[in-house]
Short mmCIF file of the C-alpha atoms (twelve columns), coordinates in Angstrom:
data_MODEL
# 
_entry.id   MODEL 
# 
loop_
_atom_site.group_PDB 
_atom_site.id 
_atom_site.type_symbol 
_atom_site.label_atom_id 
_atom_site.label_alt_id 
_atom_site.label_comp_id 
_atom_site.label_asym_id 
_atom_site.label_seq_id 
_atom_site.Cartn_x 
_atom_site.Cartn_y 
_atom_site.Cartn_z 
_atom_site.pdbx_PDB_model_num 
ATOM 1   C CA . MET A 1   -36.770 16.813  28.654  1 
ATOM 2   C CA . ASN A 2   -37.285 16.475  24.849  1 
ATOM 3   C CA . ARG A 3   -40.872 15.969  23.664  1 
ATOM 4   C CA . PRO A 4   -41.749 12.803  21.795  1 
ATOM 5   C CA . TYR A 5   -41.871 12.876  17.988  1 
ATOM 6   C CA . ASN A 6   -45.408 12.862  16.811  1 
ATOM 7   C CA . PHE A 7   -45.907 11.252  13.402  1 
ATOM 8   C CA . SER A 8   -49.740 11.677  13.356  1 
ATOM 9   C CA . ALA A 9   -51.449 12.344  10.016  1 
ATOM 10  C CA . GLY A 10  -53.641 14.923  11.546  1 
ATOM 11  C CA . PRO A 11  -54.398 16.593  13.839  1 
ATOM 12  C CA . ALA A 12  -50.677 16.739  13.736  1 
ATOM 13  C CA . ALA A 13  -47.565 18.174  15.344  1 
ATOM 14  C CA . ILE A 14  -47.286 21.994  15.615  1 
ATOM 15  C CA . PRO A 15  -43.932 23.720  15.808  1 
ATOM 16  C CA . GLU A 16  -42.819 23.763  19.344  1 
ATOM 17  C CA . ALA A 17  -41.940 27.485  19.155  1 
ATOM 18  C CA . VAL A 18  -45.562 28.205  18.045  1 
ATOM 19  C CA . LEU A 19  -46.977 26.172  21.032  1 
ATOM 20  C CA . GLN A 20  -44.723 28.071  23.450  1 
ATOM 21  C CA . GLN A 21  -45.914 31.428  22.123  1 
ATOM 22  C CA . ALA A 22  -49.548 30.468  22.180  1 
ATOM 23  C CA . ALA A 23  -49.100 29.230  25.789  1 
ATOM 24  C CA . ALA A 24  -47.414 32.414  26.752  1 
ATOM 25  C CA . GLU A 25  -50.256 34.539  25.334  1 
ATOM 26  C CA . MET A 26  -53.061 32.262  26.482  1 
ATOM 27  C CA . LEU A 27  -54.264 34.492  29.291  1 
ATOM 28  C CA . ASP A 28  -53.217 37.880  27.877  1 
ATOM 29  C CA . TRP A 29  -52.646 38.565  24.232  1 
ATOM 30  C CA . GLN A 30  -50.094 41.345  23.918  1 
ATOM 31  C CA . GLY A 31  -51.395 43.353  26.849  1 
ATOM 32  C CA . SER A 32  -55.020 43.364  25.715  1 
ATOM 33  C CA . GLY A 33  -56.177 41.643  28.888  1 
ATOM 34  C CA . MET A 34  -57.888 39.000  27.007  1 
ATOM 35  C CA . GLY A 35  -56.923 35.553  25.550  1 
ATOM 36  C CA . VAL A 36  -57.485 35.162  21.832  1 
ATOM 37  C CA . MET A 37  -60.419 32.697  22.465  1 
ATOM 38  C CA . GLU A 38  -62.218 35.410  24.411  1 
ATOM 39  C CA . MET A 39  -61.900 38.209  21.802  1 
ATOM 40  C CA . SER A 40  -64.792 39.511  19.632  1 
ATOM 41  C CA . HIS A 41  -63.969 38.586  16.002  1 
ATOM 42  C CA . ARG A 42  -64.962 42.092  15.018  1 
ATOM 43  C CA . GLY A 43  -62.696 43.790  17.707  1 
ATOM 44  C CA . LYS A 44  -59.648 45.576  16.687  1 
ATOM 45  C CA . GLU A 45  -57.377 43.128  18.458  1 
ATOM 46  C CA . PHE A 46  -58.671 40.154  16.516  1 
ATOM 47  C CA . ILE A 47  -58.904 42.060  13.276  1 
ATOM 48  C CA . SER A 48  -55.140 42.794  13.447  1 
ATOM 49  C CA . ILE A 49  -54.536 39.108  14.020  1 
ATOM 50  C CA . TYR A 50  -56.525 38.144  11.048  1 
ATOM 51  C CA . GLN A 51  -55.134 40.829  8.729   1 
ATOM 52  C CA . ARG A 52  -51.506 39.745  9.603   1 
ATOM 53  C CA . ALA A 53  -52.352 36.033  9.078   1 
ATOM 54  C CA . GLU A 54  -53.942 36.774  5.619   1 
ATOM 55  C CA . ALA A 55  -50.995 38.919  4.597   1 
ATOM 56  C CA . ASP A 56  -48.387 36.417  5.663   1 
ATOM 57  C CA . LEU A 57  -50.132 33.612  3.997   1 
ATOM 58  C CA . ARG A 58  -50.361 35.511  0.737   1 
ATOM 59  C CA . THR A 59  -46.595 36.202  0.980   1 
ATOM 60  C CA . LEU A 60  -45.699 32.661  2.092   1 
ATOM 61  C CA . LEU A 61  -47.615 30.942  -0.660  1 
ATOM 62  C CA . ALA A 62  -47.095 33.657  -3.339  1 
ATOM 63  C CA . VAL A 63  -50.831 33.965  -3.807  1 
ATOM 64  C CA . PRO A 64  -51.514 36.277  -6.700  1 
ATOM 65  C CA . ALA A 65  -53.688 39.445  -6.242  1 
ATOM 66  C CA . ASN A 66  -56.534 38.047  -8.233  1 
ATOM 67  C CA . PHE A 67  -57.112 35.197  -5.651  1 
ATOM 68  C CA . LYS A 68  -59.109 35.580  -2.485  1 
ATOM 69  C CA . ILE A 69  -57.967 33.955  0.784   1 
ATOM 70  C CA . LEU A 70  -60.927 32.638  2.815   1 
ATOM 71  C CA . PHE A 71  -60.728 31.301  6.338   1 
ATOM 72  C CA . MET A 72  -63.573 28.980  6.747   1 
ATOM 73  C CA . GLN A 73  -64.833 25.940  8.730   1 
ATOM 74  C CA . GLY A 74  -65.972 22.487  7.937   1 
ATOM 75  C CA . GLY A 75  -62.588 20.953  7.081   1 
ATOM 76  C CA . GLY A 76  -61.471 19.356  3.876   1 
ATOM 77  C CA . LEU A 77  -64.378 16.910  4.023   1 
ATOM 78  C CA . GLY A 78  -66.797 19.825  4.268   1 
ATOM 79  C CA . GLU A 79  -65.245 21.531  1.249   1 
ATOM 80  C CA . ASN A 80  -66.090 18.525  -0.781  1 
ATOM 81  C CA . ALA A 81  -69.626 19.804  -0.544  1 
ATOM 82  C CA . VAL A 82  -68.918 23.511  -0.516  1 
ATOM 83  C CA . VAL A 83  -66.784 23.425  -3.764  1 
ATOM 84  C CA . PRO A 84  -69.518 21.896  -5.888  1 
ATOM 85  C CA . LEU A 85  -72.097 24.192  -4.225  1 
ATOM 86  C CA . ASN A 86  -70.041 27.128  -5.464  1 
ATOM 87  C CA . LEU A 87  -68.446 26.047  -8.603  1 
ATOM 88  C CA . SER A 88  -70.402 23.185  -10.288 1 
ATOM 89  C CA . ARG A 89  -73.290 25.400  -11.616 1 
ATOM 90  C CA . ALA A 90  -75.235 22.100  -11.389 1 
ATOM 91  C CA . GLY A 91  -73.288 20.887  -14.482 1 
ATOM 92  C CA . THR A 92  -70.439 18.287  -15.112 1 
ATOM 93  C CA . VAL A 93  -67.539 17.955  -12.743 1 
ATOM 94  C CA . ASP A 94  -64.507 15.857  -13.600 1 
ATOM 95  C CA . VAL A 95  -62.659 14.062  -10.772 1 
ATOM 96  C CA . VAL A 96  -59.304 12.318  -10.859 1 
ATOM 97  C CA . VAL A 97  -59.313 9.586   -8.309  1 
ATOM 98  C CA . THR A 98  -56.024 8.727   -6.673  1 
ATOM 99  C CA . GLY A 99  -57.098 7.536   -3.201  1 
ATOM 100 C CA . SER A 100 -59.551 7.761   -0.382  1 
ATOM 101 C CA . TRP A 101 -59.864 11.549  -0.326  1 
ATOM 102 C CA . SER A 102 -60.577 11.942  -4.039  1 
ATOM 103 C CA . GLN A 103 -63.102 9.145   -3.819  1 
ATOM 104 C CA . LYS A 104 -64.909 11.005  -1.128  1 
ATOM 105 C CA . SER A 105 -64.776 14.204  -3.175  1 
ATOM 106 C CA . ALA A 106 -66.467 12.407  -6.165  1 
ATOM 107 C CA . LYS A 107 -69.142 10.937  -3.924  1 
ATOM 108 C CA . GLU A 108 -69.948 14.321  -2.405  1 
ATOM 109 C CA . ALA A 109 -69.959 16.186  -5.708  1 
ATOM 110 C CA . ARG A 110 -72.646 13.765  -7.040  1 
ATOM 111 C CA . ARG A 111 -75.118 15.443  -4.589  1 
ATOM 112 C CA . TYR A 112 -74.923 18.751  -6.447  1 
ATOM 113 C CA . ALA A 113 -73.497 18.274  -9.919  1 
ATOM 114 C CA . SER A 114 -75.654 16.831  -12.663 1 
ATOM 115 C CA . THR A 115 -72.787 14.588  -13.706 1 
ATOM 116 C CA . VAL A 116 -69.492 13.522  -12.027 1 
ATOM 117 C CA . ASN A 117 -66.973 12.082  -14.460 1 
ATOM 118 C CA . ILE A 118 -64.159 10.002  -13.199 1 
ATOM 119 C CA . ALA A 119 -61.611 11.301  -15.639 1 
ATOM 120 C CA . ALA A 120 -58.898 8.919   -14.416 1 
ATOM 121 C CA . SER A 121 -58.317 6.492   -11.565 1 
ATOM 122 C CA . ASN A 122 -55.612 4.431   -9.952  1 
ATOM 123 C CA . GLU A 123 -58.021 2.153   -8.229  1 
ATOM 124 C CA . ALA A 124 -56.862 -0.771  -10.303 1 
ATOM 125 C CA . ASP A 125 -53.445 -0.812  -8.806  1 
ATOM 126 C CA . GLY A 126 -54.645 -0.048  -5.280  1 
ATOM 127 C CA . HIS A 127 -53.909 3.628   -5.337  1 
ATOM 128 C CA . ARG A 128 -50.225 3.271   -5.740  1 
ATOM 129 C CA . SER A 129 -49.524 5.592   -8.662  1 
ATOM 130 C CA . ILE A 130 -50.604 8.731   -10.423 1 
ATOM 131 C CA . PRO A 131 -52.565 8.219   -13.755 1 
ATOM 132 C CA . GLU A 132 -50.634 9.846   -16.639 1 
ATOM 133 C CA . ALA A 133 -52.342 13.099  -17.498 1 
ATOM 134 C CA . SER A 134 -52.169 12.496  -21.250 1 
ATOM 135 C CA . GLY A 135 -54.664 9.642   -20.725 1 
ATOM 136 C CA . TRP A 136 -57.252 11.542  -18.686 1 
ATOM 137 C CA . GLN A 137 -60.837 11.450  -20.107 1 
ATOM 138 C CA . LEU A 138 -61.834 15.067  -19.470 1 
ATOM 139 C CA . SER A 139 -65.336 16.318  -20.267 1 
ATOM 140 C CA . ARG A 140 -66.155 19.057  -22.698 1 
ATOM 141 C CA . GLY A 141 -67.572 21.992  -20.815 1 
ATOM 142 C CA . ALA A 142 -66.840 20.738  -17.264 1 
ATOM 143 C CA . SER A 143 -67.383 23.199  -14.475 1 
ATOM 144 C CA . TYR A 144 -64.086 22.214  -12.933 1 
ATOM 145 C CA . VAL A 145 -61.520 19.359  -12.624 1 
ATOM 146 C CA . HIS A 146 -60.964 18.070  -9.085  1 
ATOM 147 C CA . LEU A 147 -57.852 16.284  -7.679  1 
ATOM 148 C CA . CYS A 148 -56.230 15.601  -4.383  1 
ATOM 149 C CA . SER A 149 -52.734 16.709  -4.749  1 
ATOM 150 C CA . ASN A 150 -51.551 14.612  -1.752  1 
ATOM 151 C CA . GLU A 151 -53.441 11.584  -0.681  1 
ATOM 152 C CA . THR A 152 -52.928 11.415  3.198   1 
ATOM 153 C CA . ILE A 153 -53.963 7.778   3.497   1 
ATOM 154 C CA . HIS A 154 -52.356 6.073   0.489   1 
ATOM 155 C CA . GLY A 155 -49.212 8.293   0.340   1 
ATOM 156 C CA . VAL A 156 -49.555 9.339   -3.244  1 
ATOM 157 C CA . GLU A 157 -48.583 12.921  -4.271  1 
ATOM 158 C CA . PHE A 158 -48.651 14.834  -7.559  1 
ATOM 159 C CA . GLN A 159 -45.068 15.989  -8.047  1 
ATOM 160 C CA . THR A 160 -46.320 18.562  -10.629 1 
ATOM 161 C CA . LEU A 161 -49.815 19.777  -11.302 1 
ATOM 162 C CA . PRO A 162 -51.396 19.141  -14.708 1 
ATOM 163 C CA . ASP A 163 -51.738 21.907  -17.260 1 
ATOM 164 C CA . LEU A 164 -55.440 21.536  -18.084 1 
ATOM 165 C CA . GLN A 165 -55.232 23.891  -21.098 1 
ATOM 166 C CA . ALA A 166 -52.561 21.724  -22.628 1 
ATOM 167 C CA . LEU A 167 -54.892 18.808  -22.159 1 
ATOM 168 C CA . GLY A 168 -57.583 20.631  -24.056 1 
ATOM 169 C CA . SER A 169 -59.736 21.591  -21.055 1 
ATOM 170 C CA . ASP A 170 -60.839 25.165  -20.261 1 
ATOM 171 C CA . ALA A 171 -62.196 24.118  -16.831 1 
ATOM 172 C CA . PRO A 172 -60.405 25.432  -13.676 1 
ATOM 173 C CA . LEU A 173 -58.369 23.017  -11.588 1 
ATOM 174 C CA . VAL A 174 -59.483 22.458  -8.029  1 
ATOM 175 C CA . ILE A 175 -56.924 20.895  -5.747  1 
ATOM 176 C CA . ASP A 176 -57.279 19.513  -2.149  1 
ATOM 177 C CA . PHE A 177 -53.905 20.339  -0.759  1 
ATOM 178 C CA . SER A 178 -54.866 19.709  2.942   1 
ATOM 179 C CA . SER A 179 -51.784 17.446  3.745   1 
ATOM 180 C CA . HIS A 180 -49.086 19.170  1.770   1 
ATOM 181 C CA . VAL A 181 -50.026 22.789  1.930   1 
ATOM 182 C CA . ALA A 182 -47.094 24.976  2.719   1 
ATOM 183 C CA . SER A 183 -44.566 22.153  2.155   1 
ATOM 184 C CA . ARG A 184 -43.816 23.157  -1.384  1 
ATOM 185 C CA . PRO A 185 -44.743 25.954  -3.811  1 
ATOM 186 C CA . VAL A 186 -48.096 26.139  -5.731  1 
ATOM 187 C CA . ASP A 187 -48.124 26.983  -9.347  1 
ATOM 188 C CA . TRP A 188 -51.160 29.280  -9.418  1 
ATOM 189 C CA . SER A 189 -51.149 29.617  -13.090 1 
ATOM 190 C CA . LYS A 190 -52.462 26.018  -13.167 1 
ATOM 191 C CA . VAL A 191 -54.919 26.434  -10.244 1 
ATOM 192 C CA . GLY A 192 -58.355 28.031  -9.904  1 
ATOM 193 C CA . LEU A 193 -59.088 26.970  -6.275  1 
ATOM 194 C CA . ALA A 194 -57.139 25.146  -3.575  1 
ATOM 195 C CA . PHE A 195 -58.534 24.182  -0.170  1 
ATOM 196 C CA . GLY A 196 -57.255 22.305  2.833   1 
ATOM 197 C CA . GLY A 197 -57.916 21.663  6.505   1 
ATOM 198 C CA . ALA A 198 -55.401 23.325  8.737   1 
ATOM 199 C CA . GLN A 199 -54.809 20.436  11.060  1 
ATOM 200 C CA . LYS A 200 -52.019 18.756  9.186   1 
ATOM 201 C CA . ASN A 201 -49.436 21.438  8.302   1 
ATOM 202 C CA . LEU A 202 -50.914 24.769  9.464   1 
ATOM 203 C CA . GLY A 203 -52.298 24.525  12.923  1 
ATOM 204 C CA . PRO A 204 -55.239 23.078  14.976  1 
ATOM 205 C CA . ALA A 205 -58.363 21.401  13.692  1 
ATOM 206 C CA . GLY A 206 -61.281 23.752  13.017  1 
ATOM 207 C CA . LEU A 207 -59.787 26.056  10.410  1 
ATOM 208 C CA . THR A 208 -60.209 25.469  6.666   1 
ATOM 209 C CA . LEU A 209 -58.248 27.449  4.095   1 
ATOM 210 C CA . VAL A 210 -59.601 28.235  0.721   1 
ATOM 211 C CA . VAL A 211 -57.657 30.113  -1.918  1 
ATOM 212 C CA . VAL A 212 -59.956 30.932  -4.850  1 
ATOM 213 C CA . ARG A 213 -59.551 32.939  -8.101  1 
ATOM 214 C CA . GLU A 214 -61.858 35.896  -8.025  1 
ATOM 215 C CA . ASP A 215 -63.688 35.071  -11.360 1 
ATOM 216 C CA . LEU A 216 -64.861 31.762  -9.918  1 
ATOM 217 C CA . ILE A 217 -66.892 33.228  -7.058  1 
ATOM 218 C CA . GLY A 218 -70.314 34.566  -7.287  1 
ATOM 219 C CA . HIS A 219 -71.979 31.423  -8.863  1 
ATOM 220 C CA . ALA A 220 -73.182 29.514  -5.842  1 
ATOM 221 C CA . LEU A 221 -76.211 27.318  -6.275  1 
ATOM 222 C CA . PRO A 222 -79.389 28.553  -4.652  1 
ATOM 223 C CA . ILE A 223 -79.322 25.773  -2.112  1 
ATOM 224 C CA . CYS A 224 -75.738 26.825  -0.916  1 
ATOM 225 C CA . PRO A 225 -75.922 27.916  2.742   1 
ATOM 226 C CA . SER A 226 -75.028 31.573  3.068   1 
ATOM 227 C CA . ALA A 227 -72.188 30.939  5.344   1 
ATOM 228 C CA . PHE A 228 -70.521 28.809  2.673   1 
ATOM 229 C CA . ASP A 229 -71.166 31.068  -0.268  1 
ATOM 230 C CA . TYR A 230 -67.654 32.216  -1.305  1 
ATOM 231 C CA . GLN A 231 -68.904 35.499  -2.508  1 
ATOM 232 C CA . LEU A 232 -70.399 36.356  0.876   1 
ATOM 233 C CA . VAL A 233 -67.335 35.067  2.750   1 
ATOM 234 C CA . ALA A 234 -65.054 37.028  0.479   1 
ATOM 235 C CA . ASP A 235 -67.191 40.237  0.700   1 
ATOM 236 C CA . ASN A 236 -67.150 40.003  4.456   1 
ATOM 237 C CA . ASP A 237 -63.360 39.285  4.863   1 
ATOM 238 C CA . SER A 238 -64.150 35.782  6.308   1 
ATOM 239 C CA . MET A 239 -66.377 37.335  8.922   1 
ATOM 240 C CA . TYR A 240 -69.775 36.768  7.643   1 
ATOM 241 C CA . ASN A 241 -70.258 34.340  10.459  1 
ATOM 242 C CA . THR A 242 -67.958 33.940  13.494  1 
ATOM 243 C CA . PRO A 243 -64.759 32.474  12.107  1 
ATOM 244 C CA . PRO A 244 -62.532 29.961  13.925  1 
ATOM 245 C CA . THR A 245 -60.705 32.643  15.701  1 
ATOM 246 C CA . TRP A 246 -58.219 30.368  17.689  1 
ATOM 247 C CA . GLY A 247 -57.425 28.465  14.554  1 
ATOM 248 C CA . ILE A 248 -56.649 31.568  12.602  1 
ATOM 249 C CA . TYR A 249 -54.456 32.841  15.418  1 
ATOM 250 C CA . VAL A 250 -52.412 29.690  15.719  1 
ATOM 251 C CA . ALA A 251 -52.198 29.320  11.929  1 
ATOM 252 C CA . GLY A 252 -50.984 32.938  11.897  1 
ATOM 253 C CA . LEU A 253 -48.084 31.994  14.277  1 
ATOM 254 C CA . VAL A 254 -47.226 29.031  12.055  1 
ATOM 255 C CA . PHE A 255 -47.158 31.327  9.045   1 
ATOM 256 C CA . GLN A 256 -44.727 33.623  10.975  1 
ATOM 257 C CA . TRP A 257 -42.592 30.628  11.870  1 
ATOM 258 C CA . LEU A 258 -42.520 29.403  8.274   1 
ATOM 259 C CA . LEU A 259 -41.441 32.731  7.043   1 
ATOM 260 C CA . ARG A 260 -38.509 32.629  9.435   1 
ATOM 261 C CA . GLN A 261 -37.157 29.307  8.238   1 
ATOM 262 C CA . THR A 262 -33.988 29.064  6.283   1 
ATOM 263 C CA . GLU A 263 -31.992 26.305  4.693   1 
ATOM 264 C CA . GLY A 264 -28.776 27.524  3.224   1 
ATOM 265 C CA . ASP A 265 -29.584 30.454  0.995   1 
ATOM 266 C CA . LEU A 266 -33.332 29.465  0.910   1 
ATOM 267 C CA . THR A 267 -36.142 30.915  3.072   1 
ATOM 268 C CA . GLY A 268 -39.774 30.225  3.757   1 
ATOM 269 C CA . ILE A 269 -41.444 27.671  1.485   1 
ATOM 270 C CA . ALA A 270 -38.316 27.047  -0.539  1 
ATOM 271 C CA . ALA A 271 -36.456 26.197  2.646   1 
ATOM 272 C CA . MET A 272 -39.249 23.977  3.812   1 
ATOM 273 C CA . GLU A 273 -39.334 22.105  0.436   1 
ATOM 274 C CA . ALA A 274 -35.620 21.504  0.528   1 
ATOM 275 C CA . ARG A 275 -35.938 20.173  4.082   1 
ATOM 276 C CA . ASN A 276 -38.904 18.036  3.302   1 
ATOM 277 C CA . ILE A 277 -37.208 16.465  0.203   1 
ATOM 278 C CA . ALA A 278 -34.275 15.498  2.479   1 
ATOM 279 C CA . LYS A 279 -36.545 14.132  5.186   1 
ATOM 280 C CA . ALA A 280 -38.590 11.970  2.828   1 
ATOM 281 C CA . ARG A 281 -35.483 10.777  0.971   1 
ATOM 282 C CA . ARG A 282 -33.829 9.659   4.269   1 
ATOM 283 C CA . LEU A 283 -36.805 7.531   5.205   1 
ATOM 284 C CA . TYR A 284 -37.620 6.092   1.808   1 
ATOM 285 C CA . ASP A 285 -34.004 5.116   1.225   1 
ATOM 286 C CA . PHE A 286 -33.874 3.183   4.474   1 
ATOM 287 C CA . ILE A 287 -37.148 1.460   3.780   1 
ATOM 288 C CA . ASP A 288 -36.247 0.552   0.306   1 
ATOM 289 C CA . GLY A 289 -32.910 -1.026  1.537   1 
ATOM 290 C CA . SER A 290 -34.648 -2.949  4.295   1 
ATOM 291 C CA . GLN A 291 -35.556 -6.644  4.362   1 
ATOM 292 C CA . LEU A 292 -38.335 -6.141  6.795   1 
ATOM 293 C CA . TYR A 293 -40.037 -3.032  5.622   1 
ATOM 294 C CA . MET A 294 -41.575 -1.974  2.256   1 
ATOM 295 C CA . ASN A 295 -43.386 0.911   0.752   1 
ATOM 296 C CA . PRO A 296 -45.969 -0.094  -2.070  1 
ATOM 297 C CA . VAL A 297 -46.214 3.268   -3.806  1 
ATOM 298 C CA . ALA A 298 -44.707 3.751   -7.142  1 
ATOM 299 C CA . PRO A 299 -41.362 5.811   -6.610  1 
ATOM 300 C CA . GLU A 300 -42.436 8.594   -8.902  1 
ATOM 301 C CA . ALA A 301 -45.747 9.073   -7.060  1 
ATOM 302 C CA . ARG A 302 -44.531 8.921   -3.426  1 
ATOM 303 C CA . SER A 303 -45.590 11.533  -1.067  1 
ATOM 304 C CA . ARG A 304 -43.071 13.649  0.949   1 
ATOM 305 C CA . MET A 305 -45.470 14.247  3.625   1 
ATOM 306 C CA . ASN A 306 -47.222 10.817  4.312   1 
ATOM 307 C CA . ILE A 307 -45.183 7.716   4.098   1 
ATOM 308 C CA . PRO A 308 -47.045 4.392   4.469   1 
ATOM 309 C CA . PHE A 309 -44.981 1.253   5.065   1 
ATOM 310 C CA . LEU A 310 -45.595 -2.301  5.818   1 
ATOM 311 C CA . LEU A 311 -43.763 -4.965  7.803   1 
ATOM 312 C CA . ARG A 312 -43.321 -7.982  5.678   1 
ATOM 313 C CA . ASP A 313 -44.359 -10.083 8.681   1 
ATOM 314 C CA . GLU A 314 -47.466 -8.354  9.949   1 
ATOM 315 C CA . SER A 315 -47.526 -10.588 13.097  1 
ATOM 316 C CA . ARG A 316 -44.771 -8.178  14.310  1 
ATOM 317 C CA . ASN A 317 -47.044 -5.015  14.077  1 
ATOM 318 C CA . ASP A 318 -48.026 -4.726  17.735  1 
ATOM 319 C CA . ALA A 319 -44.430 -5.355  18.946  1 
ATOM 320 C CA . PHE A 320 -43.287 -2.609  16.443  1 
ATOM 321 C CA . LEU A 321 -45.748 -0.063  17.641  1 
ATOM 322 C CA . ALA A 322 -45.094 -0.780  21.385  1 
ATOM 323 C CA . GLY A 323 -41.259 -0.411  20.868  1 
ATOM 324 C CA . ALA A 324 -41.885 2.810   18.890  1 
ATOM 325 C CA . LYS A 325 -43.890 4.279   21.707  1 
ATOM 326 C CA . ALA A 326 -41.278 3.356   24.249  1 
ATOM 327 C CA . ARG A 327 -38.709 5.293   22.119  1 
ATOM 328 C CA . GLY A 328 -40.997 8.318   22.054  1 
ATOM 329 C CA . LEU A 329 -42.106 7.821   18.424  1 
ATOM 330 C CA . LEU A 330 -45.782 8.391   18.407  1 
ATOM 331 C CA . GLN A 331 -48.792 7.798   16.043  1 
ATOM 332 C CA . LEU A 332 -47.131 5.465   13.634  1 
ATOM 333 C CA . LYS A 333 -49.999 3.116   13.084  1 
ATOM 334 C CA . GLY A 334 -51.375 3.277   9.516   1 
ATOM 335 C CA . HIS A 335 -54.968 4.121   8.603   1 
ATOM 336 C CA . LYS A 336 -57.386 1.368   9.339   1 
ATOM 337 C CA . SER A 337 -58.421 1.134   5.677   1 
ATOM 338 C CA . VAL A 338 -54.913 0.196   4.521   1 
ATOM 339 C CA . GLY A 339 -53.256 -1.147  7.694   1 
ATOM 340 C CA . GLY A 340 -49.523 -1.221  8.287   1 
ATOM 341 C CA . MET A 341 -47.725 1.900   9.519   1 
ATOM 342 C CA . ARG A 342 -47.508 5.475   8.349   1 
ATOM 343 C CA . ALA A 343 -45.048 8.273   9.175   1 
ATOM 344 C CA . SER A 344 -46.268 11.800  8.493   1 
ATOM 345 C CA . LEU A 345 -43.315 14.235  8.028   1 
ATOM 346 C CA . TYR A 346 -45.051 17.598  7.999   1 
ATOM 347 C CA . ASN A 347 -43.148 20.858  8.350   1 
ATOM 348 C CA . ALA A 348 -43.076 20.639  12.047  1 
ATOM 349 C CA . MET A 349 -41.155 17.350  12.020  1 
ATOM 350 C CA . PRO A 350 -37.375 17.982  12.326  1 
ATOM 351 C CA . MET A 351 -34.795 15.914  10.615  1 
ATOM 352 C CA . ALA A 352 -33.889 14.726  14.104  1 
ATOM 353 C CA . GLY A 353 -37.253 13.016  14.335  1 
ATOM 354 C CA . VAL A 354 -36.724 11.210  11.031  1 
ATOM 355 C CA . GLU A 355 -33.225 10.130  12.201  1 
ATOM 356 C CA . ALA A 356 -34.740 8.809   15.459  1 
ATOM 357 C CA . LEU A 357 -37.354 6.865   13.412  1 
ATOM 358 C CA . VAL A 358 -34.689 5.332   11.129  1 
ATOM 359 C CA . ALA A 359 -32.582 4.325   14.085  1 
ATOM 360 C CA . TYR A 360 -35.563 2.526   15.650  1 
ATOM 361 C CA . LEU A 361 -36.458 0.834   12.336  1 
ATOM 362 C CA . ARG A 362 -32.892 -0.379  12.058  1 
ATOM 363 C CA . ASP A 363 -32.765 -1.636  15.737  1 
ATOM 364 C CA . PHE A 364 -36.149 -3.292  15.453  1 
ATOM 365 C CA . GLU A 365 -35.159 -5.110  12.239  1 
ATOM 366 C CA . LYS A 366 -31.902 -6.416  13.936  1 
ATOM 367 C CA . GLU A 367 -33.926 -7.657  16.918  1 
ATOM 368 C CA . GLN A 368 -36.180 -9.584  14.573  1 
ATOM 369 C CA . ALA A 369 -33.455 -11.247 12.554  1 
# 
């Protein structure tokens, strides 16, 4: 029996092959006599799991040698505090607001930075676009510039990252890439730090990924908890405190799965990006051609991962969701703050799932005619 298609925005679907391997190794990891959840994080068995996960992720995302990869806890929301605790130096922080998550980032940064400058915002249009970088009001001497490169709730994605130097800023760029990490390449020449919760594209909730340029660590505020001091975490290979061992293990399996993916002559992240472009185009094209459904986001700012859509007659929402569930299409209800529907097309969602959703959208629209 085929599993239903899970369109949840997070915690989200995990590749079935990964779930099968984790299940097979649940009681006994590779003859060790222990499950991964039972292992000491300092034992040779788990150290080997950690080292492979770190190496595979560095390969997968083409992370340069002068960046540290940290496996932490607290989620993306927690990093909204951990980043300013480590990088703000109690100075000025610039934030580009493009939706709910960057709004949260600005609010949290105000606890630790002396000034939080909203360099640009799309609030006036309901978070449906990306503010043109040439118009950003960047601060002189800012500690860093923060943006959420993919807004999970509003379905807005930066198609390219800004070149801050070209905009006259020497500040490092910090990106929250929680909901599109590993779905496309990262231009590390433009990025100082990237962070994201694992529970959307990399594995289970509980693991937080931080990729940070080495010159940016070592400047934590005195009030920063030691377990969240990037320098201490880096110096101890993410083992300063007990890390989320199960999350690292499952994410490591996802990294291996991603490295095995192919699409024509493409492999790894390049293959996933091509696949994700095709999946998103298929769904957007249907929605745009429909009389019942609509997507409010400007076409040039649309997310490949999180696709919100509305029924023009919202009285049909409950019937739509009930019919979707009956067809094995799960978790399509939109976030409560924006309403409507949302389909998250993370890496684990196959094109067959998108085709099943499009078929249901077509059938439901015909029924309502």
